[in-house]
Amino acid sequence: MWGRKPRCVIRTKMASCSFEDVLAKAERDEAEKLKGITVSKELDLEFDPGNLLAFDKNRIDTREFKDCKREDFLRSLARDNTQLLINEMWKLPTERVEEVIVAKLPDPTTLLPREKPAPKPKPPTKWEQFAKLKGIQKKKKTNLVWDEVHKEWRRRWGYKRAKDDTKEWLIEVPENADPNEDQFNKRNKAKKERVARNEYNRLKNIARAQKIKVPGMGLAPTPRQSKAELAQAVNVAKISTASVGKFQDNLPKEKTPKNTGRKRKFQPLIGDFSSEKQKQLDLLKVMDSKKPRLDVTKAVNKQMREEDMESRHKNKKDFGKKGRRGKMSGKGKGKAGGKGKGPKGKGRKPQMKQGKR
Amino acid sequence: MRPLTDEETKTMFEKLSKYIGENIKLLIDRPDGTYCFRLHNDRVYYMSEKILKLATNISRDKLVSVGTCFGKFTKTQKFRLHITALDFLAPYAKFKVWVKPGSEQSFLYGNHIMKSGLGRITENTAQYQGVVVYSMADVPLGFGVAAKTTQECRKVDPMSIVVFHQADIGEYIRSEDTLT
């Protein structure tokens, strides 16, 4: 109770004197506000309302910046620029969204750099490669096709498509088909097969694009594997060791497959004749260069001829002196020489000239 | 039918060069048309490209022979030259042997040529050099391998073999069934 009284007194006092103050203050504020809305700048700002961006190209007075009033200077600068930006905002067209007035931002004009690197072009799929090779262009097709049966426009493919052969109520059995075969089931199965193959090819295209290695047919585990696929998987697993399956023992009744290994590839039967000719000529050239320059037999023959000449000369000389003996010795020499040189000539090397008589 | 692989071509050329030396070039590179070698059932055939293109219309099991058979590859990939190649090798032969009329018959029956039957022999024939055998009237009779060098031929006794028999034109009658 005692505490309250002075408060009340103070309050009334405050009430009485502050009334004019408040009014004055309000007036001053108003003035400031009005002043505040208009900002004068040397150069006009550049605005990008789409990004809520204002670009101020005015020079900064460095004196003011250095004068230890940095914070104030910066704050006032920011305040002025923000004011100008908001003035710009008010010029935009407005619309009302859930009792709130909202300005509609135009498209941003400043180009921002990429955040992430540009995406690499995808490698073409198998079909795209083929189409490029053959020069097949994509043909624009209409979305809807007139279905005569249902007498309405239906989509070209997909749910409730125009010509769905799985939905026919009557299928004629072809002449060469088994009469007990279920044709409807056959069509459904074919459809499922096509869908599965399409999916498989799509996944293969993706794997090829991202260079992911995929195991071959039958090696990736699937719920139903045939005996052949399992056998193939077993064989591949067997040779997947460091020594390529050389030391892997067989199971009791297992037989090693004999026909493993690559099939030989030959040149096409009617290839490029000129290139074939060229290859053969090159082969001949190589063969010629590999022949030894010293022909062993020629050297041997030459050697033999020289010896013959020598022996003949000697014969002539001796004939005069020794007569028959000379002849005999010549003969003996010739015969023995011929016989001796025969076997020697076969495997004789040119250096072994000491063997001569 | 298929073209020869590199190893097969090499083996064949080595064999041919024993008889005709570097004149193989003249077989490969001919001015009067493109001729090629093709392999069919282990036999090597030499034919012009026109014949080859026609032969592609015949199935493998029905095709017996195309062009000229030069020889065949044995099971161990060795090349054996046949008498049917004589027409192409005779004009380009480097080393020739002429056989006397008396022992012509003997050679045509498949026997080797002895010194007594030897008429002429080209100079500087190396030992084991491939030779083409002619009669004295310059009719090619077949192939052989020189058993002795020219020098040695002069010195040896008349009963020793100077040319080993490889193929002769009598084979056209003797091995009519196996020649293609």
XYZ file of C-alpha atoms in Angstrom:
537
model
C 0.000 0.000 0.000
C 2.728 2.392 0.879
C 4.606 1.437 -2.235
C 1.733 2.075 -4.472
C 1.090 5.669 -3.632
C 4.257 7.174 -4.962
C 3.809 5.113 -8.072
C 0.433 6.464 -8.626
C 1.743 9.931 -8.061
C 4.526 9.382 -10.516
C 2.203 7.883 -12.967
C -0.103 10.819 -13.001
C 2.835 13.143 -13.260
C 4.168 11.161 -16.206
C 0.771 11.138 -17.747
C 0.425 14.854 -17.540
C 3.835 15.902 -18.849
C 4.342 13.151 -21.369
C 1.166 13.906 -23.292
C 2.706 16.811 -25.128
C 5.958 14.943 -25.379
C 4.271 12.029 -26.980
C 2.526 14.241 -29.468
C 5.737 16.049 -30.281
C 7.563 12.809 -30.584
C 4.871 11.469 -32.903
C 5.174 14.503 -35.083
C 8.949 14.180 -35.236
C 8.633 10.535 -36.128
C 6.245 11.325 -38.908
C 8.627 13.837 -40.308
C 11.456 11.408 -40.082
C 9.445 8.753 -41.751
C 8.576 10.920 -44.629
C 12.130 11.986 -44.907
C 13.198 8.409 -44.677
C 11.133 7.223 -47.623
C 12.887 9.494 -50.032
C 16.537 8.741 -50.408
C 18.758 10.812 -52.599
C 21.655 9.211 -54.330
C 24.085 10.462 -56.916
C 23.626 7.473 -59.160
C 20.417 5.539 -59.333
C 20.505 1.980 -58.116
C 20.088 -0.926 -60.459
C 17.298 -3.204 -59.443
C 16.610 -6.869 -60.093
C 13.258 -7.313 -58.368
C 13.146 -10.989 -59.430
C 16.137 -11.712 -57.185
C 15.267 -8.900 -54.689
C 18.575 -7.405 -55.655
C 19.637 -3.755 -55.606
C 22.986 -2.786 -57.001
C 24.541 0.430 -55.659
C 27.293 1.927 -57.776
C 27.781 5.088 -55.764
C 31.193 5.985 -54.505
C 31.775 5.480 -50.844
C 33.192 8.490 -49.012
C 36.278 6.972 -47.480
C 36.600 9.754 -44.932
C 33.287 8.941 -43.415
C 34.218 5.259 -43.418
C 37.474 5.837 -41.605
C 36.033 8.172 -39.054
C 35.379 5.505 -36.381
C 31.727 5.786 -37.202
C 31.926 2.730 -39.384
C 29.026 0.893 -37.878
C 26.744 3.866 -38.109
C 27.819 4.646 -41.620
C 27.251 1.120 -42.761
C 23.918 0.918 -41.026
C 22.704 4.098 -42.597
C 23.924 3.002 -46.016
C 22.157 -0.317 -45.671
C 19.030 1.403 -44.475
C 18.969 3.777 -47.413
C 19.513 1.058 -49.973
C 16.932 -1.201 -48.421
C 14.482 1.672 -48.462
C 15.052 2.185 -52.143
C 14.621 -1.526 -52.797
C 11.360 -1.609 -50.922
C 10.194 1.449 -52.838
C 10.848 -0.578 -55.963
C 8.895 -3.484 -54.513
C 5.860 -1.264 -54.107
C 5.914 -0.561 -57.839
C 5.334 -4.228 -58.670
C 1.875 -5.580 -59.465
C 0.157 -6.976 -56.382
C -2.304 -9.742 -55.819
C -4.179 -11.037 -52.857
C -3.355 -14.492 -51.472
C -5.346 -15.554 -48.390
C -5.978 -12.082 -47.028
C -2.385 -11.021 -47.569
C -1.292 -8.582 -50.224
C 1.534 -10.132 -52.150
C 3.728 -8.578 -54.828
C 4.309 -10.593 -57.901
C 8.028 -10.769 -58.697
C 9.095 -10.655 -62.329
C 11.691 -13.020 -63.724
C 15.195 -12.419 -62.418
C 17.477 -10.623 -64.850
C 20.886 -11.323 -63.262
C 22.460 -14.580 -64.348
C 23.713 -16.588 -61.413
C 26.587 -19.073 -61.960
C 25.920 -22.827 -61.695
C 25.942 -24.405 -58.318
C 26.951 -27.836 -59.586
C 28.990 -28.750 -62.709
C 27.106 -29.067 -65.998
C 25.695 -32.540 -66.638
C 27.616 -34.688 -69.121
C 25.687 -35.833 -72.185
C 24.358 -39.343 -71.771
C 25.875 -41.996 -74.073
C 23.362 -43.025 -76.753
C 21.337 -46.159 -76.229
C 21.597 -49.178 -78.515
C 18.631 -48.033 -80.565
C 19.908 -44.473 -80.815
C 23.249 -45.729 -82.105
C 21.531 -47.893 -84.682
C 19.201 -45.101 -85.758
C 22.129 -42.751 -86.176
C 23.977 -45.335 -88.215
C 21.030 -45.980 -90.503
C 19.869 -42.379 -90.616
C 16.452 -43.082 -89.125
C 14.673 -39.919 -88.017
C 12.174 -39.759 -85.182
C 8.662 -39.462 -86.549
C 6.215 -37.318 -84.632
C 3.200 -39.410 -83.777
C -0.218 -38.260 -82.668
C -1.121 -38.980 -79.058
C -4.558 -40.360 -79.774
C -5.584 -42.895 -82.360
C -9.103 -43.557 -83.580
C -10.246 -46.943 -82.385
C -12.754 -48.313 -84.844
C -13.947 -51.065 -82.527
C -14.837 -48.830 -79.640
C -15.593 -45.853 -81.881
C -13.622 -43.393 -79.848
C -10.235 -41.779 -79.617
C -7.863 -43.811 -77.540
C -4.234 -43.423 -76.659
C -1.609 -45.052 -78.841
C -0.137 -47.224 -76.081
C -0.723 -47.871 -72.428
C -3.885 -48.335 -70.396
C -6.995 -48.620 -72.594
C -5.048 -48.325 -75.779
C -6.484 -48.393 -79.271
C -5.462 -51.821 -80.609
C -4.951 -54.074 -77.636
C -4.668 -57.579 -78.954
C -4.756 -59.077 -75.466
C -8.266 -57.757 -74.956
C -9.900 -59.441 -77.940
C -12.841 -61.642 -77.164
C -12.405 -63.842 -80.264
C -9.161 -65.190 -81.651
C -9.059 -67.445 -84.719
C -6.815 -70.439 -84.336
C -4.218 -70.329 -87.154
C -3.950 -73.319 -89.457
C -0.553 -74.558 -88.366
C -1.220 -74.196 -84.624
C -2.078 -76.880 -82.117
C -5.899 -76.853 -81.655
C -5.601 -77.404 -77.905
C -3.358 -74.420 -77.395
C -4.741 -71.494 -75.459
C -4.403 -68.535 -77.825
C -5.401 -65.955 -75.252
C -2.772 -67.176 -72.862
C -0.280 -67.207 -75.685
C -0.918 -63.536 -76.396
C -0.685 -62.580 -72.756
C 2.551 -64.445 -72.379
C 3.986 -62.788 -75.469
C 3.049 -59.395 -74.054
C 4.729 -60.170 -70.746
C 7.792 -61.406 -72.588
C 8.002 -58.171 -74.567
C 7.593 -56.063 -71.444
C 10.293 -58.023 -69.633
C 12.675 -57.730 -72.568
C 12.053 -54.009 -72.841
C 12.784 -53.567 -69.162
C 15.922 -55.664 -69.439
C 17.178 -53.615 -72.360
C 16.400 -50.390 -70.556
C 18.465 -51.540 -67.584
C 21.263 -52.635 -69.875
C 21.262 -49.196 -71.484
C 21.552 -47.600 -68.060
C 24.331 -49.960 -67.051
C 26.202 -49.169 -70.245
C 25.724 -45.427 -69.750
C 27.065 -45.504 -66.222
C 29.700 -48.106 -67.080
C 28.454 -50.522 -64.487
C 29.637 -54.069 -65.087
C 26.816 -56.541 -65.344
C 27.320 -60.321 -65.158
C 26.394 -62.241 -68.280
C 23.269 -64.271 -68.976
C 22.477 -66.691 -66.248
C 25.143 -65.547 -63.860
C 23.140 -62.913 -62.026
C 20.950 -64.773 -59.569
C 17.291 -65.009 -60.562
C 14.557 -66.937 -58.813
C 14.191 -69.561 -61.541
C 17.396 -70.786 -63.150
C 17.418 -73.582 -65.699
C 19.824 -76.479 -65.547
C 21.910 -75.056 -68.371
C 22.192 -71.663 -66.667
C 23.212 -73.265 -63.400
C 25.791 -75.393 -65.166
C 27.183 -72.323 -66.854
C 27.333 -70.501 -63.543
C 29.169 -73.439 -62.008
C 31.702 -73.474 -64.836
C 32.311 -69.756 -64.616
C 32.775 -70.006 -60.859
C 35.203 -72.868 -61.358
C 37.510 -70.875 -63.604
C 37.310 -67.738 -61.469
C 40.443 -68.574 -59.513
C 43.952 -67.175 -59.817
C 45.095 -70.154 -61.879
C 41.943 -70.102 -64.022
C 40.533 -73.293 -62.552
C 43.545 -75.490 -63.250
C 43.772 -76.939 -59.759
C 40.071 -77.190 -58.992
C 39.029 -80.758 -58.325
C 35.949 -82.168 -59.965
C 33.015 -83.436 -57.971
C 32.636 -87.262 -57.943
C 30.561 -87.535 -61.087
C 31.446 -84.227 -62.693
C 33.042 -84.151 -66.120
C 35.224 -81.297 -67.304
C 33.637 -79.605 -70.340
C 35.759 -80.118 -73.415
C 34.633 -77.369 -75.746
C 35.655 -74.370 -73.694
C 37.732 -71.701 -75.311
C 37.214 -69.109 -77.978
C 36.140 -69.942 -81.449
C 38.834 -68.941 -83.964
C 38.050 -65.913 -86.054
C 39.109 -65.786 -89.663
C 39.299 -63.011 -92.193
C 36.202 -62.640 -94.360
C 36.187 -64.792 -97.468
C 35.950 -61.910 -99.947
C 37.752 -59.197 -98.052
C 39.774 -56.385 -99.449
C 41.936 -58.035 -102.105
C 44.478 -55.279 -102.290
C 45.074 -55.300 -98.549
C 45.416 -59.089 -98.623
C 47.951 -58.777 -101.429
C 49.837 -56.137 -99.512
C 49.959 -58.248 -96.393
C 51.348 -61.192 -98.326
C 53.987 -59.044 -99.994
C 55.010 -57.645 -96.624
C 55.276 -61.171 -95.266
C 57.548 -62.068 -98.165
C 59.691 -59.054 -97.504
C 60.086 -60.039 -93.872
C 60.945 -63.586 -94.863
C 63.591 -62.360 -97.291
C 65.173 -60.143 -94.695
C 65.367 -63.030 -92.246
C 67.352 -65.275 -94.600
C 71.032 -65.394 -93.633
C 73.219 -63.333 -95.866
C 75.934 -65.948 -95.887
C 74.614 -68.938 -97.743
C 76.273 -71.834 -96.018
C 75.996 -74.289 -98.845
C 77.254 -71.751 -101.350
C 80.278 -71.160 -99.194
C 80.816 -74.901 -98.949
C 80.498 -75.324 -102.704
C 82.933 -72.548 -103.344
C 85.338 -74.102 -100.906
C 85.000 -77.450 -102.608
C 85.539 -75.960 -106.038
C 88.693 -74.269 -104.846
C 89.983 -77.493 -103.448
C 89.186 -79.277 -106.682
C 91.181 -76.741 -108.610
C 94.077 -77.132 -106.222
C 94.058 -80.865 -106.447
C 93.897 -80.738 -110.256
C 96.885 -78.451 -110.413
C 98.770 -80.666 -108.071
C 97.847 -83.679 -110.169
C 99.227 -82.045 -113.285
C 102.447 -81.215 -111.517
C 102.871 -84.636 -110.010
C 101.962 -86.470 -113.188
C 105.158 -85.472 -114.798
C 107.181 -86.683 -111.814
C 105.400 -89.656 -110.365
C 103.452 -91.041 -113.254
C 100.988 -93.706 -112.167
C 101.502 -93.039 -108.535
C 100.590 -89.433 -109.143
C 97.429 -90.495 -110.882
C 96.459 -92.883 -108.127
C 97.132 -90.333 -105.477
C 95.011 -87.848 -107.432
C 92.208 -90.354 -107.668
C 92.468 -91.315 -104.064
C 92.478 -87.755 -103.058
C 89.488 -86.940 -105.250
C 87.423 -89.839 -103.959
C 88.275 -89.415 -100.333
C 87.895 -85.706 -100.672
C 84.478 -86.104 -102.224
C 83.321 -88.584 -99.589
C 84.867 -86.689 -96.741
C 83.436 -83.439 -97.793
C 79.974 -84.886 -98.329
C 79.010 -85.438 -94.728
C 81.039 -82.486 -93.607
C 79.310 -80.238 -96.093
C 75.958 -80.924 -94.500
C 76.518 -79.491 -91.132
C 79.686 -77.623 -91.798
C 80.180 -74.122 -90.606
C 82.284 -71.715 -92.684
C 84.774 -71.130 -89.898
C 85.827 -74.774 -89.722
C 88.317 -74.535 -92.550
C 90.930 -76.415 -90.543
C 89.223 -79.638 -91.522
C 90.575 -79.470 -95.052
C 93.392 -81.626 -96.147
C 36.376 -71.921 -97.651
C 38.356 -69.327 -95.847
C 41.469 -67.236 -96.395
C 44.721 -68.487 -94.929
C 45.805 -67.290 -91.528
C 49.170 -65.604 -91.125
C 50.954 -68.721 -89.887
C 49.520 -70.848 -92.664
C 50.526 -68.267 -95.273
C 54.019 -68.206 -93.840
C 54.391 -71.981 -93.904
C 53.132 -72.151 -97.459
C 55.363 -69.353 -98.694
C 58.380 -70.959 -97.109
C 57.636 -74.151 -98.955
C 57.032 -72.375 -102.236
C 60.143 -70.257 -101.909
C 62.159 -73.469 -101.753
C 61.140 -74.063 -105.365
C 60.654 -70.627 -106.856
C 62.500 -68.329 -104.492
C 61.398 -64.735 -104.608
C 59.242 -65.289 -107.689
C 56.291 -65.841 -105.352
C 55.699 -62.137 -105.820
C 54.736 -62.876 -109.388
C 52.077 -65.292 -108.190
C 50.601 -62.867 -105.704
C 50.843 -59.704 -107.749
C 49.712 -60.592 -111.227
C 49.183 -58.009 -113.965
C 46.313 -59.925 -115.552
C 43.966 -60.109 -112.583
C 43.682 -60.589 -108.832
C 44.431 -64.117 -107.777
C 44.184 -65.369 -104.241
C 44.739 -68.401 -102.050
C 41.873 -69.945 -100.156
C 41.700 -72.886 -97.799
C 39.002 -75.529 -98.128
C 39.080 -78.843 -96.261
C 42.778 -78.371 -95.438
C 43.698 -77.880 -99.075
C 45.034 -74.659 -100.491
C 43.493 -73.518 -103.763
C 44.749 -70.778 -106.044
C 42.081 -68.994 -108.026
C 41.123 -65.708 -109.561
C 38.675 -63.535 -107.699
C 36.034 -64.110 -110.346
C 36.083 -67.833 -109.703
C 36.095 -67.158 -105.976
C 32.970 -65.076 -106.185
C 31.242 -67.762 -108.195
C 32.348 -70.425 -105.750
C 30.694 -68.659 -102.863
C 27.391 -69.800 -104.271
C 28.191 -73.429 -103.557
C 27.712 -74.825 -100.080
C 30.706 -76.079 -98.174
C 29.802 -79.744 -98.120
C 29.070 -79.795 -101.845
C 32.201 -77.910 -102.901
C 34.938 -80.263 -104.083
C 37.583 -78.057 -105.605
C 38.104 -74.467 -106.767
C 40.753 -73.183 -109.131
C 44.045 -75.053 -108.807
C 45.010 -77.043 -105.749
C 48.522 -76.120 -104.691
C 48.816 -78.522 -101.827
C 47.406 -79.381 -98.473
C 48.082 -78.853 -94.824
C 48.632 -82.015 -92.864
C 47.184 -82.640 -89.406
C 50.304 -81.156 -87.845
C 50.046 -78.033 -90.028
C 52.889 -78.913 -92.369
C 52.407 -77.949 -95.990
C 52.694 -80.611 -98.662
C 52.957 -79.449 -102.251
C 50.918 -81.387 -104.817
C 51.665 -82.066 -108.470
C 48.736 -79.887 -109.477
C 50.835 -76.841 -108.643
C 53.380 -77.735 -111.330
C 51.849 -75.513 -113.985
C 52.349 -72.470 -111.838
C 55.728 -73.332 -110.417
C 57.463 -74.613 -113.529
C 57.803 -71.237 -115.325
C 59.234 -69.581 -112.199
C 61.536 -72.370 -111.098
C 64.982 -71.263 -110.038
C 66.759 -74.614 -110.042
C 66.011 -77.190 -112.688
C 67.047 -80.747 -113.276
C 66.859 -82.470 -116.638
C 66.444 -86.177 -116.631
C 67.596 -88.547 -119.339
C 64.955 -90.257 -121.462
C 65.907 -93.644 -120.075
C 65.097 -92.901 -116.476
C 62.158 -90.597 -117.197
C 59.858 -93.579 -116.850
C 61.387 -94.493 -113.523
C 60.801 -91.023 -112.176
C 57.230 -90.998 -113.407
C 56.608 -94.176 -111.456
C 57.647 -92.422 -108.301
C 61.289 -93.415 -107.921
C 64.124 -91.094 -107.026
C 66.537 -89.912 -109.714
C 69.977 -91.463 -109.665
C 73.183 -89.999 -110.984
C 72.964 -92.259 -114.021
C 69.661 -90.722 -115.032
C 70.739 -87.162 -114.507
C 70.995 -85.172 -117.712
C 71.616 -81.610 -116.624
C 71.392 -79.650 -113.473
C 71.501 -75.908 -112.947
C 74.708 -74.565 -111.592
C 75.022 -73.695 -107.900
C 72.172 -75.868 -106.735
C 72.361 -76.102 -102.967
C 71.773 -79.356 -101.152
C 68.134 -80.031 -100.276
C 67.126 -77.274 -102.628
C 63.727 -77.676 -104.231
C 64.058 -78.390 -107.930
C 61.698 -78.849 -110.854
C 62.347 -81.911 -112.918
C 62.191 -81.640 -116.697
C 62.585 -84.146 -119.417
C 65.251 -83.523 -122.042
C 62.557 -81.975 -124.250
C 61.887 -79.353 -121.577
C 58.588 -80.840 -120.504
C 58.070 -80.386 -116.766
C 57.704 -83.754 -115.119
C 57.457 -82.924 -111.463
C 59.238 -81.708 -108.376
C 62.075 -82.944 -106.350
C 64.620 -82.070 -103.765
C 68.274 -82.033 -104.696
C 70.065 -84.627 -102.632
C 73.485 -83.326 -103.548
C 74.900 -80.027 -104.603
C 75.901 -79.549 -108.220
C 79.521 -79.965 -107.282
C 78.918 -83.182 -105.488
C 76.770 -84.502 -108.303
C 79.856 -84.443 -110.498
C 81.839 -86.577 -108.139
C 79.444 -89.166 -106.853
C 79.093 -92.674 -108.202
C 76.340 -93.301 -110.748
C 74.160 -95.353 -108.412
C 73.650 -92.702 -105.766
C 70.494 -90.654 -105.593
C 70.836 -87.059 -106.695
C 67.214 -85.911 -106.628
C 64.590 -87.091 -104.182
C 61.175 -87.528 -105.721
C 58.434 -85.279 -104.370
C 55.732 -85.217 -107.011
C 55.454 -86.270 -110.622
C 52.813 -86.090 -113.305
C 52.301 -89.852 -113.105
C 50.415 -89.145 -109.913
C 47.522 -87.933 -111.979
C 46.894 -91.561 -112.731
C 48.235 -93.196 -109.609
C 46.476 -91.064 -107.037
C 43.549 -89.968 -109.145
C 41.166 -90.353 -106.210
C 43.021 -88.239 -103.722
C 43.995 -85.384 -105.996
C 41.374 -82.619 -106.159
